[in-house]
PDB file of C-alpha atoms in Angstrom:
ATOM      1  CA  MET A1443      -9.908 106.993  43.611  1.00 47.00           C
ATOM      2  CA  SER A1444     -12.616 104.998  41.614  1.00 47.00           C
ATOM      3  CA  LYS A1445     -12.949 101.324  42.004  1.00 47.00           C
ATOM      4  CA  ASP A1446     -12.709 101.164  38.334  1.00 51.00           C
ATOM      5  CA  ASN A1447      -9.057 102.463  38.453  1.00 49.00           C
ATOM      6  CA  ASN A1448      -8.172  99.910  41.055  1.00 50.00           C
ATOM      7  CA  LYS A1449      -9.448  97.012  38.996  1.00 48.00           C
ATOM      8  CA  SER A1450      -6.599  95.177  36.961  1.00 48.00           C
ATOM      9  CA  THR A1451      -6.991  95.346  33.310  1.00 48.00           C
ATOM     10  CA  LYS A1452      -7.913  91.901  31.825  1.00 50.00           C
ATOM     11  CA  THR A1453      -6.482  91.142  28.424  1.00 50.00           C
ATOM     12  CA  LYS A1454      -8.477  88.840  26.175  1.00 53.00           C
ATOM     13  CA  ALA A1455      -6.631  85.923  24.598  1.00 51.00           C
ATOM     14  CA  PRO A1456      -6.269  86.513  20.877  1.00 52.00           C
ATOM     15  CA  LYS A1457      -8.609  84.393  18.792  1.00 53.00           C
ATOM     16  CA  GLU A1458      -6.939  81.390  17.086  1.00 52.00           C
ATOM     17  CA  GLN A1459      -6.127  82.325  13.582  1.00 52.00           C
ATOM     18  CA  SER A1460      -7.736  80.229  10.932  1.00 54.00           C
ATOM     19  CA  LYS A1461      -5.443  77.745   9.324  1.00 56.00           C
ATOM     20  CA  ALA A1462      -4.350  78.899   5.799  1.00 57.00           C
ATOM     21  CA  PRO A1463      -5.578  76.386   3.239  1.00 59.00           C
ATOM     22  CA  GLN A1464      -3.075  73.924   2.066  1.00 63.00           C
ATOM     23  CA  ALA A1465      -1.897  73.916  -1.421  1.00 60.00           C
ATOM     24  CA  ALA A1466      -2.989  71.085  -3.524  1.00 62.00           C
ATOM     25  CA  ALA A1467      -0.412  68.356  -4.356  1.00 61.00           C
ATOM     26  CA  PRO A1468       0.843  68.816  -7.866  1.00 62.00           C
ATOM     27  CA  LYS A1469      -0.358  66.258 -10.283  1.00 65.00           C
ATOM     28  CA  VAL A1470       2.339  63.681 -11.359  1.00 60.00           C
ATOM     29  CA  SER A1471       2.548  63.223 -15.040  1.00 67.00           C
ATOM     30  CA  LEU A1472       3.953  59.818 -16.231  1.00 68.00           C
ATOM     31  CA  ASP A1473       5.646  59.541 -19.395  1.00 74.00           C
ATOM     32  CA  PRO A1474       3.905  56.791 -21.572  1.00 80.00           C
ATOM     33  CA  ALA A1475       7.291  56.043 -23.205  1.00 79.00           C
ATOM     34  CA  TYR A1476       8.803  55.476 -19.621  1.00 77.00           C
ATOM     35  CA  ILE A1477       5.947  53.237 -18.544  1.00 82.00           C
ATOM     36  CA  GLY A1478       6.380  51.285 -21.764  1.00 81.00           C
ATOM     37  CA  ARG A1479      10.143  50.785 -21.055  1.00 83.00           C
ATOM     38  CA  ILE A1480       9.516  49.590 -17.513  1.00 84.00           C
ATOM     39  CA  THR A1481       6.747  47.121 -18.574  1.00 88.00           C
ATOM     40  CA  GLY A1482       8.997  45.864 -21.321  1.00 85.00           C
ATOM     41  CA  THR A1483      11.835  45.338 -18.971  1.00 90.00           C
ATOM     42  CA  LEU A1484       9.576  43.412 -16.498  1.00 88.00           C
ATOM     43  CA  LEU A1485       8.298  41.220 -19.190  1.00 87.00           C
ATOM     44  CA  ALA A1486      11.725  40.494 -20.467  1.00 88.00           C
ATOM     45  CA  ILE A1487      12.820  39.528 -16.913  1.00 91.00           C
ATOM     46  CA  CYS A1488       9.790  37.139 -16.510  1.00 92.00           C
ATOM     47  CA  ALA A1489      10.553  35.627 -19.888  1.00 89.00           C
ATOM     48  CA  ALA A1490      14.090  35.053 -19.105  1.00 89.00           C
ATOM     49  CA  VAL A1491      13.240  33.426 -15.658  1.00 91.00           C
ATOM     50  CA  ALA A1492      10.579  31.218 -17.206  1.00 90.00           C
ATOM     51  CA  LEU A1493      13.042  30.100 -19.899  1.00 83.00           C
ATOM     52  CA  LEU A1494      15.771  29.234 -17.254  1.00 84.00           C
ATOM     53  CA  LEU A1495      13.157  27.260 -15.239  1.00 86.00           C
ATOM     54  CA  GLY A1496      12.093  25.368 -18.354  1.00 86.00           C
ATOM     55  CA  ILE A1497      15.732  24.487 -19.158  1.00 86.00           C
ATOM     56  CA  VAL A1498      16.493  23.348 -15.597  1.00 82.00           C
ATOM     57  CA  ASN A1499      13.318  21.198 -15.606  1.00 80.00           C
ATOM     58  CA  TYR A1500      14.098  19.721 -19.039  1.00 77.00           C
ATOM     59  CA  ILE A1501      17.587  18.775 -17.720  1.00 82.00           C
ATOM     60  CA  THR A1502      16.653  17.483 -14.231  1.00 78.00           C
ATOM     61  CA  LYS A1503      13.182  15.814 -14.869  1.00 75.00           C
ATOM     62  CA  PRO A1504      14.637  12.672 -16.608  1.00 76.00           C
ATOM     63  CA  ILE A1505      17.116  12.299 -13.797  1.00 79.00           C
ATOM     64  CA  ILE A1506      14.443  12.739 -11.089  1.00 75.00           C
ATOM     65  CA  ASP A1507      12.051  10.359 -13.059  1.00 69.00           C
ATOM     66  CA  GLU A1508      14.865   7.727 -13.340  1.00 73.00           C
ATOM     67  CA  ALA A1509      15.727   7.972  -9.701  1.00 74.00           C
ATOM     68  CA  GLN A1510      12.041   7.612  -8.706  1.00 71.00           C
ATOM     69  CA  ALA A1511      11.544   4.676 -10.961  1.00 76.00           C
ATOM     70  CA  ALA A1512      14.549   2.987  -9.376  1.00 82.00           C
ATOM     71  CA  LYS A1513      13.241   3.698  -5.975  1.00 83.00           C
ATOM     72  CA  ASN A1514       9.779   2.245  -6.914  1.00 86.00           C
ATOM     73  CA  ALA A1515      11.460  -0.953  -8.440  1.00 87.00           C
ATOM     74  CA  ALA A1516      13.505  -1.374  -5.087  1.00 91.00           C
ATOM     75  CA  ALA A1517      10.293  -0.915  -3.096  1.00 93.00           C
ATOM     76  CA  MET A1518       8.425  -3.605  -5.165  1.00 94.00           C
ATOM     77  CA  ALA A1519      11.284  -6.086  -4.841  1.00 95.00           C
ATOM     78  CA  GLN A1520      11.285  -5.466  -1.163  1.00 95.00           C
ATOM     79  CA  VAL A1521       7.571  -6.044  -0.515  1.00 97.00           C
ATOM     80  CA  LEU A1522       7.309  -8.988  -3.013  1.00 96.00           C
ATOM     81  CA  GLN A1523      10.069 -10.613  -4.844  1.00 95.00           C
ATOM     82  CA  ALA A1524       9.296 -11.548  -8.465  1.00 96.00           C
ATOM     83  CA  ASP A1525      10.970 -11.942 -11.758  1.00 96.00           C
ATOM     84  CA  GLU A1526       9.071  -8.987 -13.226  1.00 95.00           C
ATOM     85  CA  TYR A1527       6.371  -6.516 -12.334  1.00 96.00           C
ATOM     86  CA  VAL A1528       3.743  -5.930 -15.132  1.00 95.00           C
ATOM     87  CA  PRO A1529       1.689  -2.702 -14.785  1.00 95.00           C
ATOM     88  CA  LEU A1530      -2.035  -3.244 -15.059  1.00 93.00           C
ATOM     89  CA  GLU A1531      -4.046  -1.162 -17.438  1.00 87.00           C
ATOM     90  CA  GLY A1532      -7.372   0.484 -16.723  1.00 87.00           C
ATOM     91  CA  GLU A1533      -8.858   2.860 -14.208  1.00 90.00           C
ATOM     92  CA  LEU A1534      -7.346   2.605 -10.783  1.00 92.00           C
ATOM     93  CA  PRO A1535      -9.316   2.379  -7.499  1.00 91.00           C
ATOM     94  CA  GLU A1536      -9.298   5.350  -5.101  1.00 91.00           C
ATOM     95  CA  HIS A1537      -5.916   6.138  -3.357  1.00 94.00           C
ATOM     96  CA  VAL A1538      -4.111   3.730  -5.683  1.00 96.00           C
ATOM     97  CA  THR A1539      -1.600   5.376  -8.000  1.00 95.00           C
ATOM     98  CA  ALA A1540      -0.151   2.263  -9.710  1.00 95.00           C
ATOM     99  CA  LEU A1541      -0.795  -1.450  -9.723  1.00 96.00           C
ATOM    100  CA  TYR A1542       1.562  -4.248 -10.857  1.00 96.00           C
ATOM    101  CA  SER A1543       1.221  -7.919 -11.202  1.00 96.00           C
ATOM    102  CA  ALA A1544       4.305  -9.695  -9.586  1.00 97.00           C
ATOM    103  CA  VAL A1545       5.197 -12.467 -11.911  1.00 97.00           C
ATOM    104  CA  SER A1546       7.657 -15.293 -11.393  1.00 96.00           C
ATOM    105  CA  GLY A1547       8.025 -18.329 -13.553  1.00 94.00           C
ATOM    106  CA  GLY A1548       5.326 -17.039 -15.806  1.00 93.00           C
ATOM    107  CA  GLU A1549       2.703 -17.131 -13.096  1.00 96.00           C
ATOM    108  CA  THR A1550       1.207 -14.267 -10.978  1.00 96.00           C
ATOM    109  CA  ILE A1551       2.345 -14.717  -7.392  1.00 97.00           C
ATOM    110  CA  GLY A1552       0.733 -11.448  -6.130  1.00 97.00           C
ATOM    111  CA  TRP A1553       0.606  -7.760  -6.617  1.00 97.00           C
ATOM    112  CA  ALA A1554       2.581  -4.743  -5.852  1.00 97.00           C
ATOM    113  CA  VAL A1555       0.235  -1.786  -5.115  1.00 97.00           C
ATOM    114  CA  GLN A1556       1.454   1.872  -4.877  1.00 97.00           C
ATOM    115  CA  THR A1557      -0.906   3.812  -2.691  1.00 97.00           C
ATOM    116  CA  THR A1558      -1.172   7.311  -1.193  1.00 96.00           C
ATOM    117  CA  ALA A1559      -2.823   8.075   2.274  1.00 96.00           C
ATOM    118  CA  ASN A1560      -2.882  11.159   4.520  1.00 96.00           C
ATOM    119  CA  GLY A1561      -0.309  11.258   7.291  1.00 95.00           C
ATOM    120  CA  SER A1562       0.071  13.900   9.913  1.00 94.00           C
ATOM    121  CA  GLN A1563       2.044  16.397   7.723  1.00 94.00           C
ATOM    122  CA  GLY A1564       0.891  15.342   4.242  1.00 95.00           C
ATOM    123  CA  PRO A1565       0.626  12.418   1.879  1.00 96.00           C
ATOM    124  CA  ILE A1566       2.396   9.148   2.503  1.00 97.00           C
ATOM    125  CA  THR A1567       3.179   7.221  -0.603  1.00 97.00           C
ATOM    126  CA  MET A1568       3.940   3.537  -0.245  1.00 97.00           C
ATOM    127  CA  VAL A1569       4.075   0.271  -1.983  1.00 98.00           C
ATOM    128  CA  VAL A1570       2.264  -2.663  -0.546  1.00 98.00           C
ATOM    129  CA  GLY A1571       2.794  -6.167  -1.594  1.00 97.00           C
ATOM    130  CA  VAL A1572      -0.215  -8.532  -1.587  1.00 97.00           C
ATOM    131  CA  ASP A1573      -0.045 -12.269  -2.335  1.00 97.00           C
ATOM    132  CA  THR A1574      -2.629 -14.396  -4.139  1.00 96.00           C
ATOM    133  CA  ALA A1575      -4.309 -15.327  -0.721  1.00 95.00           C
ATOM    134  CA  GLY A1576      -4.997 -11.637  -0.171  1.00 96.00           C
ATOM    135  CA  ALA A1577      -2.416 -11.217   2.542  1.00 97.00           C
ATOM    136  CA  VAL A1578       0.104  -8.297   2.949  1.00 98.00           C
ATOM    137  CA  THR A1579       3.612  -9.469   2.202  1.00 97.00           C
ATOM    138  CA  GLY A1580       5.364  -6.251   2.866  1.00 97.00           C
ATOM    139  CA  VAL A1581       5.195  -2.453   3.161  1.00 98.00           C
ATOM    140  CA  SER A1582       7.673   0.131   1.941  1.00 97.00           C
ATOM    141  CA  VAL A1583       7.277   3.860   2.293  1.00 97.00           C
ATOM    142  CA  ILE A1584       8.712   5.654  -0.680  1.00 95.00           C
ATOM    143  CA  LYS A1585       7.776   9.303   0.023  1.00 94.00           C
ATOM    144  CA  HIS A1586       6.526  11.198   3.001  1.00 96.00           C
ATOM    145  CA  SER A1587       6.869  14.472   4.890  1.00 95.00           C
ATOM    146  CA  GLU A1588       6.275  13.217   8.371  1.00 97.00           C
ATOM    147  CA  THR A1589       7.819  15.005  11.340  1.00 96.00           C
ATOM    148  CA  PRO A1590      11.336  13.720  12.194  1.00 96.00           C
ATOM    149  CA  ASN A1591      11.468  11.672  15.392  1.00 95.00           C
ATOM    150  CA  ILE A1592       7.752  11.542  15.557  1.00 95.00           C
ATOM    151  CA  GLY A1593       6.087  10.353  12.313  1.00 95.00           C
ATOM    152  CA  THR A1594       9.262   8.861  11.094  1.00 96.00           C
ATOM    153  CA  LYS A1595       9.105   6.459  13.966  1.00 96.00           C
ATOM    154  CA  VAL A1596       6.429   4.836  11.745  1.00 97.00           C
ATOM    155  CA  VAL A1597       7.217   5.485   8.106  1.00 96.00           C
ATOM    156  CA  ALA A1598      10.988   5.133   8.390  1.00 95.00           C
ATOM    157  CA  ASP A1599      11.103   2.124  10.705  1.00 96.00           C
ATOM    158  CA  GLN A1600      10.810  -1.145   8.818  1.00 96.00           C
ATOM    159  CA  ASN A1601      10.342  -3.045  12.020  1.00 96.00           C
ATOM    160  CA  VAL A1602       7.015  -1.000  12.521  1.00 96.00           C
ATOM    161  CA  LEU A1603       5.957  -1.400   8.836  1.00 97.00           C
ATOM    162  CA  ASP A1604       6.424  -5.192   9.178  1.00 97.00           C
ATOM    163  CA  ARG A1605       3.601  -5.277  11.797  1.00 97.00           C
ATOM    164  CA  PHE A1606       1.212  -5.313   8.772  1.00 97.00           C
ATOM    165  CA  VAL A1607       2.710  -8.303   7.150  1.00 97.00           C
ATOM    166  CA  GLY A1608       0.269 -11.132   7.114  1.00 96.00           C
ATOM    167  CA  LEU A1609      -2.843  -9.011   7.609  1.00 97.00           C
ATOM    168  CA  THR A1610      -5.880  -9.585   5.326  1.00 97.00           C
ATOM    169  CA  HIS A1611      -9.527  -8.159   5.113  1.00 97.00           C
ATOM    170  CA  GLU A1612     -10.941 -11.416   6.259  1.00 95.00           C
ATOM    171  CA  ASN A1613     -11.806  -9.917   9.532  1.00 91.00           C
ATOM    172  CA  GLY A1614     -12.637  -6.286   8.341  1.00 94.00           C
ATOM    173  CA  GLU A1615     -10.338  -3.309   7.510  1.00 96.00           C
ATOM    174  CA  VAL A1616      -6.976  -2.915   9.245  1.00 97.00           C
ATOM    175  CA  THR A1617      -7.205  -0.507  12.190  1.00 97.00           C
ATOM    176  CA  ILE A1618      -4.702   0.906  14.711  1.00 97.00           C
ATOM    177  CA  ASN A1619      -4.730  -0.259  18.343  1.00 95.00           C
ATOM    178  CA  THR A1620      -8.386  -1.212  18.597  1.00 92.00           C
ATOM    179  CA  GLY A1621     -10.562  -3.563  16.625  1.00 91.00           C
ATOM    180  CA  SER A1622     -10.488  -7.327  15.569  1.00 90.00           C
ATOM    181  CA  ASN A1623      -7.997  -6.634  12.780  1.00 95.00           C
ATOM    182  CA  SER A1624      -5.664  -4.148  14.494  1.00 94.00           C
ATOM    183  CA  VAL A1625      -2.051  -3.315  14.578  1.00 95.00           C
ATOM    184  CA  ASP A1626      -0.266  -1.606  17.495  1.00 95.00           C
ATOM    185  CA  GLY A1627       0.516   2.013  16.563  1.00 93.00           C
ATOM    186  CA  VAL A1628       3.580   4.085  17.703  1.00 95.00           C
ATOM    187  CA  SER A1629       2.822   6.200  20.750  1.00 92.00           C
ATOM    188  CA  GLY A1630       2.781   9.880  19.733  1.00 93.00           C
ATOM    189  CA  ALA A1631       2.544   9.069  16.015  1.00 95.00           C
ATOM    190  CA  THR A1632      -1.032   7.903  15.783  1.00 94.00           C
ATOM    191  CA  TYR A1633      -1.825   9.857  12.573  1.00 95.00           C
ATOM    192  CA  SER A1634       1.109   8.452  10.843  1.00 97.00           C
ATOM    193  CA  SER A1635       0.261   4.938  11.959  1.00 97.00           C
ATOM    194  CA  ARG A1636      -3.347   5.408  10.648  1.00 96.00           C
ATOM    195  CA  GLY A1637      -2.022   6.768   7.403  1.00 97.00           C
ATOM    196  CA  VAL A1638       0.062   3.551   6.741  1.00 97.00           C
ATOM    197  CA  ALA A1639      -3.093   1.599   7.702  1.00 97.00           C
ATOM    198  CA  ALA A1640      -5.167   3.474   5.225  1.00 97.00           C
ATOM    199  CA  GLY A1641      -2.661   2.731   2.481  1.00 97.00           C
ATOM    200  CA  VAL A1642      -2.611  -0.988   3.299  1.00 98.00           C
ATOM    201  CA  ASN A1643      -6.447  -1.055   3.332  1.00 97.00           C
ATOM    202  CA  ALA A1644      -6.434   0.626  -0.175  1.00 97.00           C
ATOM    203  CA  ALA A1645      -3.987  -2.042  -1.424  1.00 97.00           C
ATOM    204  CA  LEU A1646      -6.009  -4.910  -0.125  1.00 97.00           C
ATOM    205  CA  SER A1647      -9.295  -3.415  -1.466  1.00 96.00           C
ATOM    206  CA  ALA A1648      -7.599  -2.917  -4.810  1.00 96.00           C
ATOM    207  CA  VAL A1649      -6.455  -6.534  -5.037  1.00 96.00           C
ATOM    208  CA  ALA A1650      -9.824  -7.853  -3.912  1.00 94.00           C
ATOM    209  CA  GLY A1651     -11.438  -5.956  -6.747  1.00 89.00           C
ATOM    210  CA  LEU A1652      -9.331  -7.810  -9.370  1.00 88.00           C
ATOM    211  CA  SER A1653     -11.105 -11.043  -8.621  1.00 67.00           C
TER     212      SER A1653
END
């Protein structure tokens, strides 16, 4: 018997068949009329939303403005009591958003200065009272976004704000914790303390610029 007969027959693995070409995706044809209807619908929705927002703003803005005006008036009375507060005309100094003469008995007894400074979470808006000697008579924060139980330990605590009362620029700008004209800040709320100090400095500088 030949050796060739004893050898087991080896079968070759079939060659991998080539993949059949995939059919091209059919083209989608959009109806121009359909696109026009969708566009018109979206525009109508946007117009309706804008109209509603405008109506809401028209109704609520006077109420909000009146409430803010009352809050500002209360803040001015808190920092420096006067018969009336006369707004000063002209260009305002940097960081000062409003400036009023505090008048009593027909005489100016000081100024109420609305300032805005950066806190830890955003602007801090405050009213600072300054008398005719250039000393702080009071500080009242009217708007802020400071962190509850951290920054609010400064901006919402009148006892802390009262630390600025009596300060002037005679010995330089007001600082926090260090310096010849410093105020003790609140632990853990340094940025908020510095924000109030910056507002006070802006008010003092604005009043100094009036003379």
